Structures are given as C-alpha cells and as structure tokens.
Amino acid sequence: MRAGAAGLAVWPRWRPVHDNGELKSGETTMAYSEKVVDHYNNPRNVGTLDKNSAEVGTGLVGAPECGDVMRLQIRVNAETQVIEEAKFKTFGCGSAIASSSLATEWIQGRTIDDALSIKNTDIVKELSLPPVKIHCSVLAEDAIRAAIGDWRKKNGAE
Amino acid sequence: MAKRVESAVAAACPGCAAAQEGRALFCAQCGRIQPPPGCDYFTVFGLRPHLNLDAAALEREFHGLSRRLHPDRFIRAGAQEKEWSLADTALVNDAYRTLKDPLRRTEYVLKLSGTWGGPGKEKTPADLLEEVFELNMEVDEARAAKQAGKDERAQRTGLEAARARVAEMVEGLDRELRAQWPAWDAGAEDTRRSAERAMALLVERRRYLSNLVREVDEILGE
Ligand code: FES
Ligand SMILES: [Zn+2]
C-alpha cells in the first residue's frame, strides 16, 4: 500500500516495533480494515494551522513504545466554542494516520465540550482496529485533548 | 510490560525434596532440573543485577546452562522434565539476548523497577516531542522532494546529513546512558532511583530518534 498524492503529506510507518526494539514480524502484512485503508489513501484534513494564532489550539503527542508522533490543530470560534477547522500531521503507522484523520473529521463543526466526549474506543470501533493498534487510537484521543487544552489555556479558560 | 518470568515454582525438588527458592534452574542438592524460576534475568545466570555487566561471565554462565539444558541430556527424561527443559531453555535464551545487549539490558532494568515502559507512565516531555516532530518534518520534506523528482543528488545529501545528525544524537544518548550505569550499580537507594529516572528519559528519547534513523534509511534505500 502506497500513499496517493495527498499521502505525500503523511508518512506511514509500516514497521511497528516490539518493546524490545525488534520488528514485529507479520505486522507488516497485517490486514488493515477498509476504513483504515481509505483514510490512509485519502487522509482528510492534513495540514498546518498557525500555532501562534489565538484562535488555534495545538496538540502534539507521541507514543514512546513505537516512536510515532502526531500533531492535531483546531481553530475554535471563541463565541460559539465550535471547532471550525481541524488539521493533522502524523508521522506514524497506518492506524495512527487513520485515527487522526478520522478525529479531525469528527471534531469539525462540534463544540469543544462535545469533542472532548470522543473516546479512543469510538475510534477503535469505527476503524475496526485490532488490539495491537489500540495505542494508535489513544494517541488521537490524547491529541484532541491536548489541542483543546492548549486553546483553552490561550483563551484564559483554564 | 516487564517480561517477568511466569512460572509455577516448585516448592520442593521432585527428586530429593530439597526446598527450592525459585532462583535456579537446577536443584542445588541433587542437580535435578526445575521449572523456570520466577527470578529476574540476572539471577537466572547467578549474576548480580548490574548494568556494567561482566560480559565474559555472562557468556560463561550462558554456555554452561545451555550445555546442561541440551536436548540430548533429556532424551530419556520423563515428560515433565522434558517440558521443563524446553521452558528453561526458552527462558535462558530470552535472558541472554536481553542482558547481552547494553540498551536492552538497560531497558530491562528500568522495566523491572517500573520506571519505564508500560501503560500509565508519564507523558513524553513537550520539548522532546517538538524536536522529534521538527526532525520528522525535515525528513518528510526531503522525501516529498525526492518523490517529486527534484534534484536527486542534493536531496540525498540532505537526507544523509540529517541521518548523520540524528545518528550522532543517538550515540550521544548511549554515552549518557552508560554514564548513569555506575550510579545504578553502586549507588544507595535514592541515587539508584534518580539514575533510573534519568535513564528512563534517555531511553525514551532514544526510541523516537532511532525510529527516525530507521525511517531515513528506508527512504535512502528506496
Ligand atoms: S504503531 Fe505507534 S501509533 Fe501506531
Ligand atoms: Zn533435588
């Protein structure tokens, strides 16, 4: 599986590693669900928002066990508390890319309180992630929280 | 996720009934094989938990145990002893592989102490994430330029320079890790704890960076 044109912006890691640093054999040939493949080939909302803007919240998170990193950014309307735009950039495995892509899709148009109700288990379900890929969805949930936390901090709400 | 050796430790040797402490593969009284002991990897080889490990002693103990566990010796053994010999062999191999490699040995010690690895551990420090993300961006741009067919040679040089820089950072981390070893090996309880915390940060940082080196290698090899 290779990224399409839009996929240039994301960068899949197909070789997740064991906690001892060795490659997980078999994982490279692991079957990804159709939805993961779809998000991977056509990632939604890849990109960057101005992290210095007061309207923008940035969440940067990482998973030490695999060394993958994910950045999720939101632009929030202070009046309505609605997330008007969400962008992500993930250097990670297919599941992490799909999780963050899906997360941006889900949070756009929602209020921040509403977005905070999204759980990694919702992502696991939607993408049919296998147990070894659950931490990838956790990364996405953490990223949403971190982005909202950053926005709140900037806007004096926390 | 410390890989503790799970086992049903026999309370007494089935051969001579001597009490077993779950620290040895063979009965100290009669030499009869025992099920995998629930001790740490160092103790498997009768070594003191030590980061500055005596490599020669490890080799010696490993080969000694491997000889005693050799399948030829269990051809006429009962089903249970055969099973134990296989389980013990697996344990000895795991332990040897883990302890032989300096990084894996360090990570093992940190996991045993619960300082590093496993869920619920502290989040990666923000400045480390920033740095790793920036490095990933750089590499990503070089990759995109390469795919777009821009000046191939210039891109390659750029990637190679980036690789060298990150690889150097990894080497620096290895040196810093080694510098913590003496404190862990000889230190009092609190010195040991602070060495563990310092090493946990270094090991984590190393994970992200070595991942990056591997990525660059993959792009260069494409
Ligand atoms: S393997 Fe690390 S985020 Fe998926
Ligand atoms: Zn005995």
XYZ file of N, CA and C in Angstrom, chain B residues 67-185:
357
model
N 24.579 -25.963 27.962
C 25.079 -27.343 27.925
C 24.223 -28.248 28.815
N 23.939 -27.753 30.001
C 23.157 -28.587 30.924
C 21.726 -28.801 30.442
N 21.254 -27.854 29.600
C 19.870 -27.965 29.120
C 19.785 -28.635 27.752
N 20.905 -29.074 27.255
C 20.929 -29.641 25.905
C 19.926 -30.792 25.754
N 19.144 -30.788 24.678
C 18.107 -31.821 24.482
C 18.638 -33.251 24.603
N 19.886 -33.472 24.193
C 20.450 -34.824 24.281
C 20.403 -35.369 25.699
N 20.492 -34.457 26.643
C 20.506 -34.894 28.035
C 19.130 -35.289 28.543
N 18.103 -34.946 27.767
C 16.749 -35.206 28.256
C 16.017 -36.245 27.416
N 16.797 -36.974 26.599
C 16.173 -37.961 25.719
C 15.406 -38.998 26.530
N 15.983 -39.414 27.615
C 15.324 -40.457 28.404
C 14.569 -39.896 29.605
N 14.477 -38.583 29.677
C 13.793 -37.973 30.821
C 12.283 -38.132 30.696
N 11.593 -37.969 31.819
C 10.135 -38.049 31.810
C 9.526 -36.837 31.116
N 8.223 -36.927 30.864
C 7.533 -35.865 30.121
C 7.671 -34.517 30.828
N 7.557 -34.536 32.149
C 7.603 -33.269 32.867
C 9.001 -32.631 32.791
N 10.007 -33.428 32.985
C 11.365 -32.882 32.921
C 11.692 -32.385 31.517
N 11.211 -33.101 30.524
C 11.402 -32.661 29.133
C 10.781 -31.281 28.943
N 9.558 -31.162 29.432
C 8.837 -29.904 29.286
C 9.589 -28.779 30.005
N 10.060 -29.077 31.200
C 10.805 -28.070 31.958
C 12.084 -27.670 31.223
N 12.724 -28.642 30.622
C 13.987 -28.324 29.944
C 13.746 -27.376 28.772
N 12.605 -27.570 28.092
C 12.288 -26.669 26.979
C 11.959 -25.269 27.503
N 11.154 -25.222 28.553
C 10.767 -23.923 29.121
C 11.993 -23.194 29.668
N 12.872 -23.941 30.321
C 14.091 -23.328 30.859
C 14.993 -22.811 29.742
N 15.057 -23.580 28.658
C 15.876 -23.157 27.514
C 15.359 -21.837 26.954
N 14.037 -21.745 26.818
C 13.449 -20.510 26.295
C 13.793 -19.339 27.215
N 13.684 -19.588 28.514
C 13.992 -18.536 29.483
C 15.456 -18.103 29.379
N 16.339 -19.076 29.324
C 17.772 -18.770 29.263
C 18.097 -17.972 27.996
N 17.486 -18.357 26.888
C 17.742 -17.629 25.637
C 17.229 -16.188 25.702
N 16.023 -16.031 26.221
C 15.465 -14.678 26.370
C 16.361 -13.832 27.266
N 16.731 -14.434 28.386
C 17.534 -13.707 29.363
C 18.886 -13.314 28.760
N 19.467 -14.241 28.045
C 20.778 -13.976 27.448
C 20.695 -12.851 26.417
N 19.726 -12.948 25.530
C 19.566 -11.913 24.500
C 19.329 -10.545 25.123
N 18.549 -10.523 26.176
C 18.232 -9.249 26.818
C 19.452 -8.647 27.520
N 20.177 -9.478 28.219
C 21.285 -8.948 29.020
C 22.526 -8.638 28.194
N 22.686 -9.361 27.096
C 23.886 -9.198 26.281
C 23.961 -7.797 25.664
N 22.804 -7.295 25.231
C 22.768 -6.003 24.555
C 22.657 -4.868 25.585
N 23.585 -3.924 25.556
C 23.598 -2.871 26.590
C 22.288 -2.090 26.688
N 21.699 -1.765 25.540
C 20.464 -0.983 25.571
C 19.304 -1.809 26.124
N 19.204 -3.038 25.630
C 18.103 -3.884 26.104
C 18.265 -4.204 27.584
N 19.484 -4.342 28.002
C 19.753 -4.590 29.415
C 19.279 -3.396 30.252
N 19.611 -2.210 29.775
C 19.202 -1.001 30.500
C 17.678 -0.888 30.535
N 17.054 -1.119 29.381
C 15.593 -1.035 29.332
C 14.957 -2.067 30.262
N 15.556 -3.230 30.295
C 15.041 -4.302 31.151
C 15.065 -3.882 32.626
N 16.184 -3.325 33.035
C 16.330 -2.873 34.415
C 15.275 -1.806 34.742
N 15.042 -0.907 33.790
C 14.066 0.160 34.018
C 12.649 -0.392 34.086
N 12.383 -1.410 33.291
C 11.048 -2.004 33.328
C 10.836 -2.763 34.617
N 11.862 -3.477 35.042
C 11.764 -4.227 36.296
C 11.450 -3.298 37.455
N 12.085 -2.132 37.439
C 11.883 -1.200 38.547
C 10.605 -0.393 38.363
N 9.965 -0.578 37.201
C 8.721 0.147 36.939
C 8.934 1.605 36.584
N 10.168 1.969 36.250
C 10.453 3.365 35.930
C 10.079 3.706 34.496
N 10.082 2.690 33.659
C 9.862 2.981 32.244
C 9.060 1.879 31.575
N 8.288 2.276 30.555
C 7.538 1.291 29.778
C 6.228 0.954 30.446
N 5.359 0.394 29.668
C 4.067 0.022 30.214
C 3.126 1.202 30.233
N 1.837 0.911 30.341
C 0.843 1.979 30.287
C 0.872 2.813 31.562
N 0.324 4.012 31.447
C 0.195 4.862 32.632
C 1.472 5.561 33.027
N 2.483 5.447 32.180
C 3.727 6.147 32.506
C 3.586 7.611 32.111
N 4.516 8.405 32.579
C 4.436 9.831 32.289
C 4.494 10.119 30.792
N 3.883 11.221 30.426
C 3.868 11.604 29.013
C 5.265 12.074 28.589
N 5.529 11.887 27.309
C 6.791 12.353 26.748
C 6.898 13.866 26.927
N 8.048 14.359 27.381
C 8.207 15.802 27.586
C 7.943 16.592 26.294
N 7.313 17.760 26.443
C 6.891 18.542 25.287
C 8.068 18.944 24.392
N 9.187 19.315 24.988
C 10.288 19.778 24.137
C 10.872 18.639 23.314
N 10.843 17.435 23.866
C 11.308 16.289 23.082
C 10.382 16.045 21.889
N 9.062 16.142 22.147
C 8.106 15.942 21.062
C 8.298 16.984 19.959
N 8.508 18.235 20.381
C 8.710 19.311 19.404
C 9.900 18.977 18.518
N 10.973 18.595 19.178
C 12.206 18.312 18.463
C 12.020 17.154 17.482
N 11.416 16.086 17.963
C 11.203 14.913 17.118
C 10.279 15.260 15.950
N 9.260 16.054 16.252
C 8.330 16.425 15.194
C 9.041 17.245 14.122
N 9.857 18.193 14.550
C 10.611 19.017 13.589
C 11.517 18.152 12.713
N 12.207 17.227 13.335
C 13.091 16.341 12.579
C 12.302 15.513 11.575
N 11.149 15.039 12.007
C 10.288 14.281 11.105
C 9.854 15.133 9.919
N 9.552 16.408 10.195
C 9.137 17.329 9.133
C 10.250 17.478 8.097
N 11.446 17.666 8.606
C 12.598 17.830 7.710
C 12.744 16.636 6.784
N 12.722 15.476 7.414
C 12.888 14.245 6.646
C 11.736 14.078 5.649
N 10.543 14.434 6.109
C 9.367 14.324 5.258
C 9.479 15.214 4.031
N 9.960 16.430 4.245
C 10.124 17.344 3.119
C 11.125 16.799 2.121
N 12.217 16.280 2.639
C 13.230 15.697 1.758
C 12.639 14.540 0.971
N 11.803 13.770 1.650
C 11.184 12.640 0.980
C 10.243 13.110 -0.122
N 9.428 14.119 0.202
C 8.489 14.645 -0.790
C 9.241 15.188 -1.997
N 10.324 15.894 -1.738
C 11.122 16.457 -2.833
C 11.696 15.342 -3.689
N 12.092 14.297 -3.025
C 12.660 13.159 -3.742
C 11.595 12.525 -4.643
N 10.392 12.360 -4.084
C 9.321 11.748 -4.863
C 8.902 12.638 -6.020
N 8.998 13.964 -5.820
C 8.612 14.895 -6.870
C 9.706 14.991 -7.926
N 10.760 14.241 -7.725
C 11.820 14.170 -8.732
C 12.741 15.377 -8.759
N 12.777 16.127 -7.640
C 13.700 17.255 -7.594
C 15.123 16.740 -7.484
N 16.025 17.615 -7.749
C 17.458 17.282 -7.748
C 17.812 16.146 -6.788
N 17.851 14.981 -7.361
C 18.029 13.749 -6.587
C 19.263 13.767 -5.699
N 20.362 14.204 -6.298
C 21.608 14.115 -5.544
C 21.605 15.059 -4.339
N 21.075 16.276 -4.573
C 21.019 17.246 -3.478
C 20.151 16.712 -2.338
N 19.023 16.068 -2.681
C 18.121 15.527 -1.665
C 18.814 14.446 -0.863
N 19.518 13.613 -1.600
C 20.209 12.509 -0.958
C 21.229 13.022 0.058
N 21.952 14.018 -0.371
C 22.943 14.592 0.541
C 22.248 15.177 1.767
N 21.117 15.857 1.524
C 20.372 16.438 2.640
C 19.922 15.367 3.614
N 19.394 14.277 3.082
C 18.920 13.193 3.930
C 20.070 12.536 4.678
N 21.167 12.373 3.961
C 22.310 11.738 4.610
C 22.849 12.604 5.751
N 22.816 13.912 5.522
C 23.260 14.821 6.582
C 22.318 14.725 7.781
N 21.023 14.684 7.489
C 20.042 14.574 8.573
C 20.235 13.261 9.328
N 20.479 12.207 8.582
C 20.681 10.903 9.205
C 21.904 10.924 10.124
N 22.968 11.518 9.606
C 24.204 11.573 10.397
C 23.966 12.345 11.691
N 23.185 13.435 11.574
C 22.946 14.249 12.762
C 22.152 13.463 13.809
N 21.104 12.805 13.349
C 20.278 12.062 14.304
C 21.048 10.875 14.874
N 21.813 10.214 14.012
C 22.595 9.070 14.489
C 23.596 9.518 15.552
N 24.117 10.697 15.346
C 25.065 11.231 16.330
C 24.359 11.513 17.656
N 23.120 12.008 17.549
C 22.345 12.249 18.768
C 22.107 10.937 19.510
N 21.825 9.881 18.739
C 21.600 8.573 19.361
C 22.867 8.105 20.077
N 24.003 8.299 19.421
C 25.263 7.901 20.054
C 25.517 8.686 21.330
N 25.191 9.965 21.278
C 25.340 10.796 22.469
C 24.482 10.267 23.615
N 23.261 9.826 23.278
C 22.366 9.284 24.297
C 22.940 8.009 24.896
N 23.533 7.192 24.036
C 24.140 5.957 24.540
C 25.260 6.260 25.527
N 26.022 7.293 25.206
C 27.099 7.671 26.134
C 26.511 8.152 27.456
N 25.462 8.952 27.361
C 24.835 9.453 28.590
C 24.248 8.318 29.422
N 23.695 7.321 28.725
C 23.138 6.174 29.447
C 24.233 5.446 30.212
N 25.325 5.189 29.508
C 26.438 4.488 30.143
C 26.970 5.258 31.345
N 26.916 6.569 31.232
C 27.424 7.404 32.325
C 26.580 7.221 33.593
N 25.324 6.765 33.409
C 24.452 6.555 34.575
C 24.656 5.189 35.218
N 25.278 4.302 34.486
C 25.403 2.923 34.986
C 26.052 2.815 36.360
N 27.204 3.461 36.559
C 27.874 3.286 37.855
C 26.979 3.683 39.025
N 26.210 4.757 38.842
C 25.330 5.209 39.919
C 24.284 4.142 40.223
N 23.792 3.497 39.176
C 22.777 2.462 39.405
C 23.401 1.228 40.041
N 24.579 0.884 39.570
C 25.235 -0.338 40.055
C 25.652 -0.231 41.515
